[in-house]
Amino acid sequence: MAKKYCYLFTEGNAGMRELLGGKGANLAEMTNIGLPVPQGFTITTEACTQYYEDGRKINDEIMSEIMQYVETMEKINGKKFGDLKNPLLVSVRSGARASMPGMMDTILNLGLNDEVVAAMIAGNPDPKLERVVYDSDRRFIQTFPDVVMEVGKKYFERLIDKMKAEKGVKFDVDLTAADLKSLAEQFKAEYKKQLGEDFPSDPKVQLYEAIRAVFRSWDNPRANVYRRDNDIPYSWGTAVNVMPMVFGNLNNNSGTGVAFTRDPATGEKKLMGEFLVNAQGEDVVAGVRTPMPIAQMATQFPEAYADFEKVCEKLEKHYRDMQDMEFTVENGKLYMLQCRSGKRTAQAALKIACDLVDEGMRTPEEAVLMIEPRNLDTLLHPQFDAKALKAATPIGKGLGASPGAACGQIVFTADDAEKWKAAGKKVVLVRLETSPEDITGMKAAQGILTVRGGMTSHAAVVARGMGTCCVSGCGDIVMDEENKRFTLAGKTFHEGDVISIDGSTGNIYDGAIKTVDAKIEGEFNRIMGWADQFRKLSVRTNADTPRDAKKARELGAEGIGLCRTEHMFFDPERIAAFREMICADTKEQREAALDKIMPYQQGDFEALFEAMEGDPVTIRFLDPPLHEFVPTTEDEIELLAEAQGKSVDEIKGIIQGLHEANPMMGHRGCRLTVTYPEIAVMQTKAVIRAAITTKKNHPDWNIVPEIMIPLVGEVKELAFVKKIVVLTADKEIADAGIDLKYEVGTMIEIPRAALLADEIAREAEFFCFGTNDLTQMTFGFSRDDAGKFLPSYYDTKIFENDPFAKLDQAGVGKLMDMAVKMGRTVRPEMHIGICGEHGGDPTSVEFCHKIGLSYVSCSPFRVPIARLAAAQAAIRSKGE
Ligand code: ADP
Ligand code: MG
Ligand code: MG
């Protein structure tokens, strides 16, 4: 059977989002449950994939099916494309599986041309309609070239601004029918000038071009960035929705709105939204005029508002989640144009999930699945210090559009935000309003401040999605974008000046305000409590200092998965002793230097054992190449020479000798112990002695130090090092006359170790995947240099993600899966973890669950994210 590429709204349902996209599936679902939706059809995501497979062409088969559906739509609505009595006007809207607000394009009022315009006006006695028709026409002509032909909006916006200036009016609505007519003509002339051809008048040609444009917009730069940030695969494609227009710009008894069934910033259960009278489409979010709060609709549009309240209730009950809706009122009658589960702040997400459980709409398992792990990040990051905040006087106020505290230097363009961030600066991006082109700049900023736009403006929606602090719609700001300055409360602020903004209250402050760590309580703990019940993976942390370890424990870490001992060597006194060790000529000299370091290490380990209160602690032995520790300045070299009784030239010679062509694959990891066993001896003594002391102080704690040998590629390497460790440890334990267990395991971070994991498991009591090195060695490129070429790999779609951030499940993951299976054939009970960056990445955590790891280990602030991701993985895999 031939594939079906089109579905009427009556043919689809909410379960079909892979095929129909989120927007299409929900338009169908709303139709099914009897809500007022203008009846159109959806072109499937498979048509989009086919378009790309066919070399960016819509093939004849698909095109003829589309035209068949146009005919059906014409019949259902009793209107026809290009008809002079009953012309059909449609919108052409993109809609991917996952919502990508504002990333792709929408065209309104398609189907208008000179004849239709003339007939519509002639056929209606109401003189006001003339204005509506011209308004719709100029909107169409304005968006069409931008979207379809990629001719910049700016030409058209300039013409509008010019017209408004000539007529001395402030808003689009104040332009007369004649003004709009003249604008439409100017637009068409501009179109011809830019593109060298006439504006297409045949609605079918218009439609064809528009559909192509939506497919093409799947691959536009801002969509590509958005997808990478949100783990949306390129292969999904977008669907296209074609549906009859309703006119919110018909008169003052019409309008367009957006609303949420609960507050997307706080989660509070109350209808929230905005409505703009006599307006169409994007007007309400574009910030061209300030809309009215939704509650005000109740007085001005009582019937439509009552209907809308009913719709909201029905939708929430139906979807059992907070809904984000787009609607239009045409002549007092309500039409639903979109619904989806609304984007929300992390705070709101937690509250809504808990409330839905309390309201009996969701189970705790479902509530856990409703939280986006990545978003928790924002809750864990600093807030303004309450005292400092109280003492500060706001200089202005906008809407608290996305919570958080931001403090930084003012920049005025998205480009500058990126550049300044790259130069290590913290910036607050201040704009009249943001647009989708600003997305990377918004990401680079600590916070976003806009002059125009409400709670549902582009800036607000996108900032909430990114978890970035945002204050929107501060109309008191007098903006001078051209000269990169603005005035507020009588003061002029220039680029580079520091301001602070509070995304919860909307307050704006001059200068910097102290920030403090976030507190974790209430709903956060409730959700985490549920998550902990469901997850199978343990969550540990990567911590080198007692401070990090304590933080991680507060955030729920159940042990240390990776303590990098070398990070303890950089203190001034310690580094001196360590350098002596490096420059020693004999074993005796080396041991003397190591003896100086040992008490420090022992102290550090004791503090870590204390901080973890009996939870497991994995200590990795010295890993980096020695040259990373040598002095670089003349002064330091002289100092070392003196301490060693050597000449400066001799020291320089030694340093020279440590130089390696490819240090990441050089003399490091367990190779250091093979050449200098005394390093492992010292580290073992420090670990075991620290454990003994802690055990004596806390007899009830279960202290079992885990000694982890890095960079093993061959079992004999591990056997060699392990023997040294065991001899030393057993002697220490015997001397202390105490009963202490310990484990010796290894990192799996060299592909050869993964390939021979069964052999390695004969020696290793545990494995831990060092996926940073494993990724770099599996791909054969350096993580420090990948930044140079990865952008080209994204552009060419060779890679969709950075494999150092998101685990390469196909390759690196295969090695891991093999190693787990082979390791456990030899040692079924062995614990196996991961301690690379990936341990805190939600999709990577899910993979770790699937291949049966015992734990993931990540940086302290990622611990809650990993806990939640692990729970979600467990809940999802239950069904499989
Ligand atoms: P996005 O995905 O960026 O939100 P949409 O496809 O939802 O884009 O379109 C944006 C807006 O255009 C909608 O919110 C709605 O106000 C307006 N719109 C879309 N289709 C129609 C239509 N058939 N009639 C009236 N307005 C429409
Ligand atoms: Mg929309
Ligand atoms: Mg490593």
Coordinates of C-alpha atoms in Angstrom, one line a residue, residues 308-551:
F308 CA -12.6 29.4 26.9
E309 CA -12.6 28.6 30.6
K310 CA -14.6 25.4 29.8
V311 CA -12.1 24.5 27.1
C312 CA -9.2 25.0 29.5
E313 CA -10.8 22.7 32.1
K314 CA -11.5 20.1 29.5
L315 CA -8.0 20.2 28.1
E316 CA -6.4 19.9 31.5
K317 CA -8.5 16.9 32.4
H318 CA -7.9 15.3 29.1
Y319 CA -4.2 15.7 28.9
R320 CA -3.7 15.7 32.7
D321 CA -1.1 18.4 32.4
M322 CA -0.7 22.2 32.2
Q323 CA -1.7 23.4 28.8
D324 CA -0.3 26.2 26.7
M325 CA -3.0 27.3 24.2
E326 CA -3.3 29.6 21.2
F327 CA -6.7 30.8 20.3
T328 CA -8.6 33.4 18.3
V329 CA -11.9 35.1 18.8
E330 CA -13.7 36.0 15.5
N331 CA -16.7 38.2 16.0
G332 CA -17.2 36.9 19.5
K333 CA -16.8 33.3 18.7
L334 CA -13.9 31.2 20.1
Y335 CA -11.6 29.1 17.9
M336 CA -8.8 26.9 19.3
L337 CA -5.6 27.0 17.2
Q338 CA -3.2 25.1 19.2
C339 CA -2.6 23.3 22.5
R340 CA 0.3 21.6 24.0
S341 CA 1.8 20.7 27.3
G342 CA 3.2 24.1 28.3
K343 CA 6.9 24.8 28.8
R344 CA 7.6 25.8 32.4
T345 CA 10.3 26.8 34.7
A346 CA 11.8 24.0 36.8
Q347 CA 10.1 25.5 39.9
A348 CA 6.8 25.4 38.2
A349 CA 7.4 21.9 36.8
L350 CA 7.9 20.6 40.3
K351 CA 4.9 22.3 41.7
I352 CA 2.6 21.3 38.9
A353 CA 3.8 17.6 39.1
C354 CA 3.1 17.5 42.9
D355 CA -0.2 19.3 42.5
L356 CA -1.3 16.9 39.8
V357 CA -0.5 14.0 42.1
D358 CA -2.5 15.7 45.0
E359 CA -5.4 16.4 42.6
G360 CA -5.5 12.7 41.8
M361 CA -4.6 13.2 38.1
R362 CA -1.2 11.7 38.1
T363 CA 0.7 8.9 39.9
P364 CA 4.1 9.6 41.5
E365 CA 5.8 7.7 38.8
E366 CA 4.1 9.9 36.2
A367 CA 5.0 13.0 38.2
V368 CA 8.7 11.9 38.1
L369 CA 8.5 11.5 34.3
M370 CA 7.0 15.0 33.9
I371 CA 10.2 16.8 35.1
E372 CA 12.9 17.5 32.5
P373 CA 16.1 16.6 34.4
R374 CA 18.2 19.2 32.6
N375 CA 15.9 21.9 33.9
L376 CA 16.7 21.1 37.5
D377 CA 20.0 22.9 36.9
T378 CA 18.4 26.3 37.3
L379 CA 17.1 25.5 40.8
L380 CA 20.5 24.6 41.9
H381 CA 22.1 27.8 40.8
P382 CA 22.6 31.0 42.8
Q383 CA 19.8 33.3 43.8
F384 CA 20.2 36.8 45.1
D385 CA 21.2 37.0 48.7
A386 CA 18.0 38.0 50.6
K387 CA 19.7 40.6 52.7
A388 CA 21.6 42.3 49.9
L389 CA 18.4 42.3 47.9
K390 CA 16.5 44.0 50.6
A391 CA 19.1 46.7 50.9
A392 CA 19.0 47.4 47.2
T393 CA 16.5 49.7 45.5
P394 CA 15.2 48.7 42.2
I395 CA 15.6 51.2 39.5
G396 CA 12.9 49.7 37.4
K397 CA 10.5 46.8 37.0
G398 CA 9.4 44.5 34.2
L399 CA 7.7 41.2 34.3
G400 CA 9.3 38.3 36.2
A401 CA 9.3 36.1 33.1
S402 CA 11.8 33.5 34.0
P403 CA 13.1 33.1 37.6
G404 CA 16.6 33.3 38.8
A405 CA 19.2 35.9 39.6
A406 CA 21.4 37.5 36.9
C407 CA 24.1 40.0 37.3
G408 CA 26.4 41.1 34.5
Q409 CA 27.6 43.6 32.0
I410 CA 25.1 45.1 29.6
V411 CA 25.3 44.1 26.0
F412 CA 22.8 45.1 23.3
T413 CA 23.1 42.4 20.6
A414 CA 23.1 38.7 20.6
D415 CA 26.4 38.7 18.8
D416 CA 28.0 40.8 21.5
A417 CA 26.6 38.5 24.1
E418 CA 28.4 35.6 22.5
K419 CA 31.6 37.5 22.0
W420 CA 31.8 38.8 25.5
K421 CA 30.9 35.4 26.9
A422 CA 33.7 33.9 24.9
A423 CA 36.0 36.5 26.4
G424 CA 35.1 35.2 29.9
K425 CA 32.6 37.9 30.8
K426 CA 29.2 37.7 32.3
V427 CA 26.6 39.6 30.4
V428 CA 23.0 40.7 30.6
L429 CA 21.5 41.0 27.2
V430 CA 19.2 44.0 26.9
R431 CA 16.9 44.2 23.8
L432 CA 13.8 46.0 22.7
E433 CA 12.5 42.5 22.1
T434 CA 14.1 39.2 21.1
S435 CA 13.6 37.2 18.0
P436 CA 14.5 33.6 17.2
E437 CA 17.8 34.8 15.6
D438 CA 19.0 35.9 19.0
I439 CA 18.9 32.4 20.4
T440 CA 22.6 31.7 20.7
G441 CA 23.2 35.1 22.2
M442 CA 20.4 34.5 24.7
K443 CA 22.1 31.3 25.7
A444 CA 25.4 33.1 26.3
A445 CA 23.8 35.6 28.6
Q446 CA 23.3 35.3 32.4
G447 CA 20.0 37.1 32.0
I448 CA 17.8 38.8 29.4
L449 CA 16.0 42.1 29.8
T450 CA 13.5 43.3 27.2
V451 CA 11.6 46.6 26.8
R452 CA 8.6 45.1 25.1
G453 CA 6.6 41.9 25.3
G454 CA 4.7 40.0 27.9
M455 CA 4.9 36.7 29.8
T456 CA 4.4 34.9 26.5
S457 CA 6.8 36.9 24.4
H458 CA 9.6 35.2 22.6
A459 CA 12.1 36.2 25.2
A460 CA 10.0 34.9 28.1
V461 CA 9.2 31.6 26.5
V462 CA 12.7 30.8 25.3
A463 CA 14.3 32.0 28.5
R464 CA 12.1 29.7 30.5
G465 CA 12.9 26.8 28.3
M466 CA 16.6 27.5 28.7
G467 CA 16.4 28.1 32.4
T468 CA 17.9 31.5 31.9
C469 CA 16.7 34.4 34.1
C470 CA 14.5 36.9 32.1
V471 CA 12.7 40.2 32.9
S472 CA 10.5 41.2 30.0
G473 CA 8.4 44.2 29.0
C474 CA 10.1 46.9 31.1
G475 CA 8.4 49.8 29.2
D476 CA 10.2 52.5 31.2
I477 CA 13.4 51.8 29.5
V478 CA 14.2 54.3 26.8
M479 CA 16.2 52.4 24.4
D480 CA 18.9 53.7 22.1
E481 CA 20.0 50.5 20.4
E482 CA 22.0 52.3 17.8
N483 CA 24.3 54.0 20.3
K484 CA 24.3 51.0 22.6
R485 CA 22.8 52.7 25.6
F486 CA 19.5 53.1 27.4
T487 CA 18.0 55.3 30.1
L488 CA 16.1 54.1 33.1
A489 CA 15.2 56.1 36.2
G490 CA 17.0 59.1 34.9
K491 CA 20.4 57.3 34.5
T492 CA 22.0 56.4 31.2
F493 CA 23.4 52.9 31.0
H494 CA 26.1 52.1 28.5
E495 CA 27.5 48.8 27.1
G496 CA 29.6 47.2 29.8
D497 CA 27.9 48.8 32.8
V498 CA 26.8 46.2 35.4
I499 CA 23.2 45.6 36.2
S500 CA 21.3 42.9 38.2
I501 CA 17.9 41.5 37.3
D502 CA 15.6 39.4 39.3
G503 CA 13.6 37.0 37.1
S504 CA 11.1 36.2 39.9
T505 CA 10.0 39.8 40.8
G506 CA 10.9 41.5 37.6
N507 CA 13.1 44.0 39.5
I508 CA 16.0 45.7 37.9
Y509 CA 19.0 47.0 39.9
D510 CA 21.9 49.2 39.2
G511 CA 25.3 47.4 39.8
A512 CA 26.0 44.0 41.2
I513 CA 24.0 42.2 43.9
K514 CA 25.5 39.4 45.9
T515 CA 24.1 36.0 45.1
V516 CA 23.9 32.9 47.3
D517 CA 23.4 29.2 46.7
A518 CA 19.9 27.9 46.1
K519 CA 18.1 26.0 48.9
I520 CA 16.6 22.7 48.1
E521 CA 13.4 22.0 49.8
G522 CA 9.6 21.4 49.5
E523 CA 8.5 20.0 46.2
F524 CA 12.0 19.4 45.0
N525 CA 12.6 17.0 47.9
R526 CA 9.2 15.4 47.3
I527 CA 9.9 14.6 43.7
M528 CA 13.5 13.5 44.5
G529 CA 12.1 11.2 47.2
W530 CA 9.9 9.5 44.6
A531 CA 12.8 9.4 42.1
D532 CA 15.0 7.6 44.7
Q533 CA 12.3 5.0 45.2
F534 CA 12.1 4.2 41.5
R535 CA 15.7 4.3 40.4
K536 CA 18.0 1.3 40.2
L537 CA 21.3 3.2 39.5
S538 CA 23.2 4.6 42.4
V539 CA 24.4 8.2 42.0
R540 CA 27.9 9.1 43.1
T541 CA 29.9 12.3 42.6
N542 CA 33.2 13.3 41.2
A543 CA 34.8 15.3 44.0
D544 CA 38.3 16.1 44.9
T545 CA 37.8 18.3 47.9
P546 CA 35.8 17.8 51.1
R547 CA 33.8 20.9 50.1
D548 CA 32.6 19.4 46.9
A549 CA 31.9 16.1 48.6
K550 CA 29.7 17.8 51.2
K551 CA 27.8 19.8 48.6

